[in-house]
């Protein structure tokens, strides 16, 4: 059974494990430990029983939420789990006062782009050579109607899964 809850300091190792499986320049356990007590950060973890299988996070500044990272353990990808995870992150950010959310994504990351578009994000530009590991561009995406999204989706999504 999959469940979701906010990040706790003791989750740092589990989240860092998922991060290492997911990104070429991963954040460390200490980075996530710090994020758990960062007042500007908002993170949601996905658990299967007690094991962390995914997480998503953002930094909130006034009305804007900047997604830092979202990832699932490799065995849990491609099963539609990204959508409820991202939805919960959007809901949590909106509860903290965010009205807009932004993120960067690699043009080669088709599942992620599809996920974000399906949740109402739109591509508004490109950051040239953004990713340091391979010089790939980033697509810059925004969701500008977080409150409307929350009104429509959050209570239903919270009840729909698990
Ligand atoms: C990105 C990620 C969170 C998506 O979560 P997921 O649960 O695996 O995604 P899903 O299986 O729901 O797929 C998302 C969408 O992409 C589609 N998709 C999957 N593979 C695809 C492909 N190769 N090409 C095009 N679309 C694809 C799915 O059909 C789905 O669309 P739908 O909801 O309209 O059917 C997950 O794959 C992951 O952790 N990736 C590694 C880390 C990462 O890239 N994070 C994002 C950084 S910006």
Coordinates of C-alpha atoms and ligand atoms in Angstrom, one line a residue:
X1 CA 0.0 0.0 0.0
X2 CA 1.3 3.4 -0.9
X3 CA 0.9 6.4 1.5
X4 CA 2.1 9.9 1.5
X5 CA 3.2 12.3 4.2
X6 CA 5.5 15.3 4.7
X7 CA 9.3 14.8 4.9
X8 CA 10.8 14.1 8.3
X9 CA 14.5 14.4 9.3
X10 CA 14.7 10.6 9.7
X11 CA 13.7 10.2 6.0
X12 CA 16.9 11.7 4.8
X13 CA 18.7 8.5 4.0
X14 CA 15.7 6.9 2.2
X15 CA 15.1 10.0 0.2
X16 CA 18.8 10.3 -0.7
X17 CA 18.7 6.6 -1.9
X18 CA 15.9 7.5 -4.3
X19 CA 17.8 10.6 -5.4
X20 CA 20.9 8.6 -6.2
X21 CA 18.9 6.3 -8.4
X22 CA 17.4 9.2 -10.2
X23 CA 19.8 12.0 -10.9
X24 CA 23.4 12.3 -12.3
X25 CA 24.4 14.9 -9.6
X26 CA 22.4 13.8 -6.6
X27 CA 21.8 15.7 -3.4
X28 CA 23.3 14.0 -0.3
X29 CA 21.6 12.6 2.8
X30 CA 22.8 15.8 4.7
X31 CA 21.1 18.0 2.1
X32 CA 17.8 16.3 2.7
X33 CA 18.3 16.4 6.5
X34 CA 18.7 20.2 6.2
X35 CA 15.7 20.4 3.9
X36 CA 13.5 18.7 6.6
X37 CA 14.1 21.7 8.8
X38 CA 14.2 24.4 6.2
X39 CA 11.2 26.7 6.8
X40 CA 11.1 27.6 3.0
X41 CA 11.0 24.0 1.9
X42 CA 8.0 21.8 1.4
X43 CA 8.6 18.0 0.7
X44 CA 6.3 15.0 0.4
X45 CA 7.5 11.4 0.6
X46 CA 5.8 8.4 -0.8
X47 CA 6.0 5.2 1.2
X48 CA 5.3 1.6 0.5
X49 CA 4.6 0.2 3.9
X50 CA 7.5 1.9 5.8
X51 CA 10.0 2.2 2.9
X52 CA 10.5 5.5 1.0
X53 CA 9.8 4.9 -2.7
X54 CA 9.6 8.5 -3.9
X55 CA 9.6 12.1 -2.9
X56 CA 9.0 15.5 -4.3
X57 CA 9.9 18.9 -3.0
X58 CA 9.8 22.6 -3.6
X59 CA 11.0 25.9 -2.1
X60 CA 8.3 28.5 -1.4
X61 CA 9.0 32.2 -1.6
X62 CA 6.0 34.4 -1.2
X63 CA 3.4 33.2 -3.8
X64 CA 5.9 31.1 -5.8
X65 CA 6.9 27.5 -5.4
X66 CA 10.1 26.3 -7.2
X67 CA 10.3 22.5 -7.5
X68 CA 13.7 21.3 -6.4
X69 CA 13.3 17.6 -7.3
X70 CA 10.7 14.8 -7.7
X71 CA 11.6 11.2 -8.1
X72 CA 10.5 7.6 -7.7
X73 CA 12.6 4.6 -7.0
X74 CA 13.2 2.9 -10.3
X75 CA 11.0 -0.1 -9.6
X76 CA 8.1 2.2 -8.9
X77 CA 8.3 4.3 -12.1
X78 CA 5.9 3.9 -15.0
X79 CA 3.0 2.9 -12.8
X80 CA 1.2 6.2 -12.5
X81 CA 2.6 7.0 -9.0
X82 CA 4.2 10.3 -10.2
X83 CA 0.8 11.9 -10.6
X84 CA -0.5 11.5 -7.0
X85 CA 2.9 12.4 -5.6
X86 CA 3.1 15.6 -7.7
X87 CA -0.5 16.4 -6.9
X88 CA 0.2 16.1 -3.2
X89 CA 3.2 18.4 -3.5
X90 CA 1.1 21.0 -5.4
X91 CA -1.6 20.8 -2.7
X92 CA 0.9 21.1 0.1
X93 CA 2.6 24.1 -1.6
X94 CA -0.8 25.8 -2.1
X95 CA -1.7 25.2 1.6
X96 CA 1.5 27.1 2.4
X97 CA 0.3 30.0 0.3
X98 CA 1.8 29.3 -3.1
X99 CA -0.2 30.5 -6.1
X100 CA 2.2 29.5 -8.8
X101 CA 4.7 26.7 -9.2
X102 CA 7.7 26.4 -11.5
X103 CA 10.1 23.7 -12.5
X104 CA 12.8 22.8 -15.0
X105 CA 12.8 19.5 -17.0
X106 CA 15.1 18.0 -19.6
X107 CA 13.6 17.8 -23.1
X108 CA 14.7 14.1 -23.2
X109 CA 12.5 13.3 -20.1
X110 CA 9.3 12.5 -21.9
X111 CA 7.5 10.8 -18.9
X112 CA 8.2 13.9 -16.7
X113 CA 7.0 16.4 -19.3
X114 CA 3.9 14.4 -19.9
X115 CA 3.2 14.2 -16.1
X116 CA 3.6 17.9 -15.7
X117 CA 1.5 18.8 -18.7
X118 CA -1.2 16.5 -17.5
X119 CA -1.3 18.4 -14.2
X120 CA -1.7 21.8 -15.9
X121 CA 1.9 22.9 -16.3
X122 CA 2.8 24.8 -19.5
X123 CA 6.2 25.3 -21.1
X124 CA 7.1 28.9 -21.3
X125 CA 10.7 29.0 -22.2
X126 CA 14.1 27.3 -22.4
X127 CA 17.2 27.7 -20.3
X128 CA 20.1 27.0 -22.6
X129 CA 22.7 24.4 -21.5
X130 CA 21.2 24.3 -18.0
X131 CA 22.2 20.8 -16.9
X132 CA 25.9 20.7 -16.0
X133 CA 26.4 16.9 -16.5
X134 CA 25.7 16.9 -20.2
X135 CA 25.0 20.5 -21.2
X136 CA 21.3 19.7 -22.0
X137 CA 18.9 22.6 -22.2
X138 CA 16.0 22.8 -19.6
X139 CA 12.4 23.4 -20.5
X140 CA 11.0 25.9 -18.0
X141 CA 7.4 25.2 -17.0
X142 CA 4.9 27.0 -14.9
X143 CA 1.6 26.3 -13.3
X144 CA -0.1 29.6 -12.6
X145 CA -3.4 28.4 -11.2
X146 CA -2.5 26.4 -8.1
X147 CA -5.4 27.5 -6.1
X148 CA -7.9 26.5 -8.7
X149 CA -6.1 23.2 -9.1
X150 CA -6.3 22.6 -5.4
X151 CA -10.0 23.4 -5.2
X152 CA -10.6 20.9 -8.0
X153 CA -8.2 18.1 -7.3
X154 CA -6.8 18.0 -3.8
X155 CA -9.5 16.5 -1.7
X156 CA -10.4 14.0 -4.4
X157 CA -6.8 13.0 -4.9
X158 CA -6.2 12.6 -1.2
X159 CA -9.1 10.2 -1.0
X160 CA -8.5 8.4 -4.4
X161 CA -5.4 6.3 -3.8
X162 CA -4.0 4.0 -1.1
Ligands
LIG1 C1 9.3 11.5 -13.7 C2 8.6 10.5 -12.8 C3 8.4 11.1 -11.4 C4 7.3 10.2 -13.4 O1 6.5 9.4 -12.6 P1 5.9 8.0 -13.2 O2 5.0 7.5 -12.2 O3 7.1 7.1 -13.6 O4 5.2 8.5 -14.4 P2 4.0 7.8 -15.2 O5 4.2 6.3 -15.3 O6 2.7 8.2 -14.6 O7 4.1 8.5 -16.6 C5 3.8 9.8 -16.7 C6 3.2 10.1 -18.1 O8 4.3 9.9 -19.1 C7 3.8 8.9 -20.1 N1 5.1 8.2 -20.5 C8 5.7 7.3 -19.9 N2 6.8 6.9 -20.6 C9 6.8 7.7 -21.7 C10 7.7 7.9 -22.8 N3 8.8 7.1 -22.9 N4 7.4 8.8 -23.7 C11 6.2 9.5 -23.6 N5 5.4 9.5 -22.6 C12 5.7 8.6 -21.6 C13 2.9 8.0 -19.3 O9 2.0 7.4 -20.2 C14 2.1 9.1 -18.5 O10 1.2 9.8 -19.2 P3 -0.4 9.6 -19.0 O11 -0.6 9.9 -17.5 O12 -1.0 10.6 -19.9 O13 -0.7 8.2 -19.3 C15 9.5 9.2 -12.7 O14 9.5 8.6 -13.9 C16 10.9 9.4 -12.1 O15 11.1 9.3 -10.9 N6 11.9 9.6 -13.0 C17 13.3 9.7 -12.6 C18 13.5 11.1 -11.9 C19 13.0 12.2 -12.8 O16 13.3 12.2 -14.0 N7 12.4 13.2 -12.2 C20 11.9 14.4 -12.9 C21 12.9 15.5 -13.0 S1 12.2 16.9 -13.8

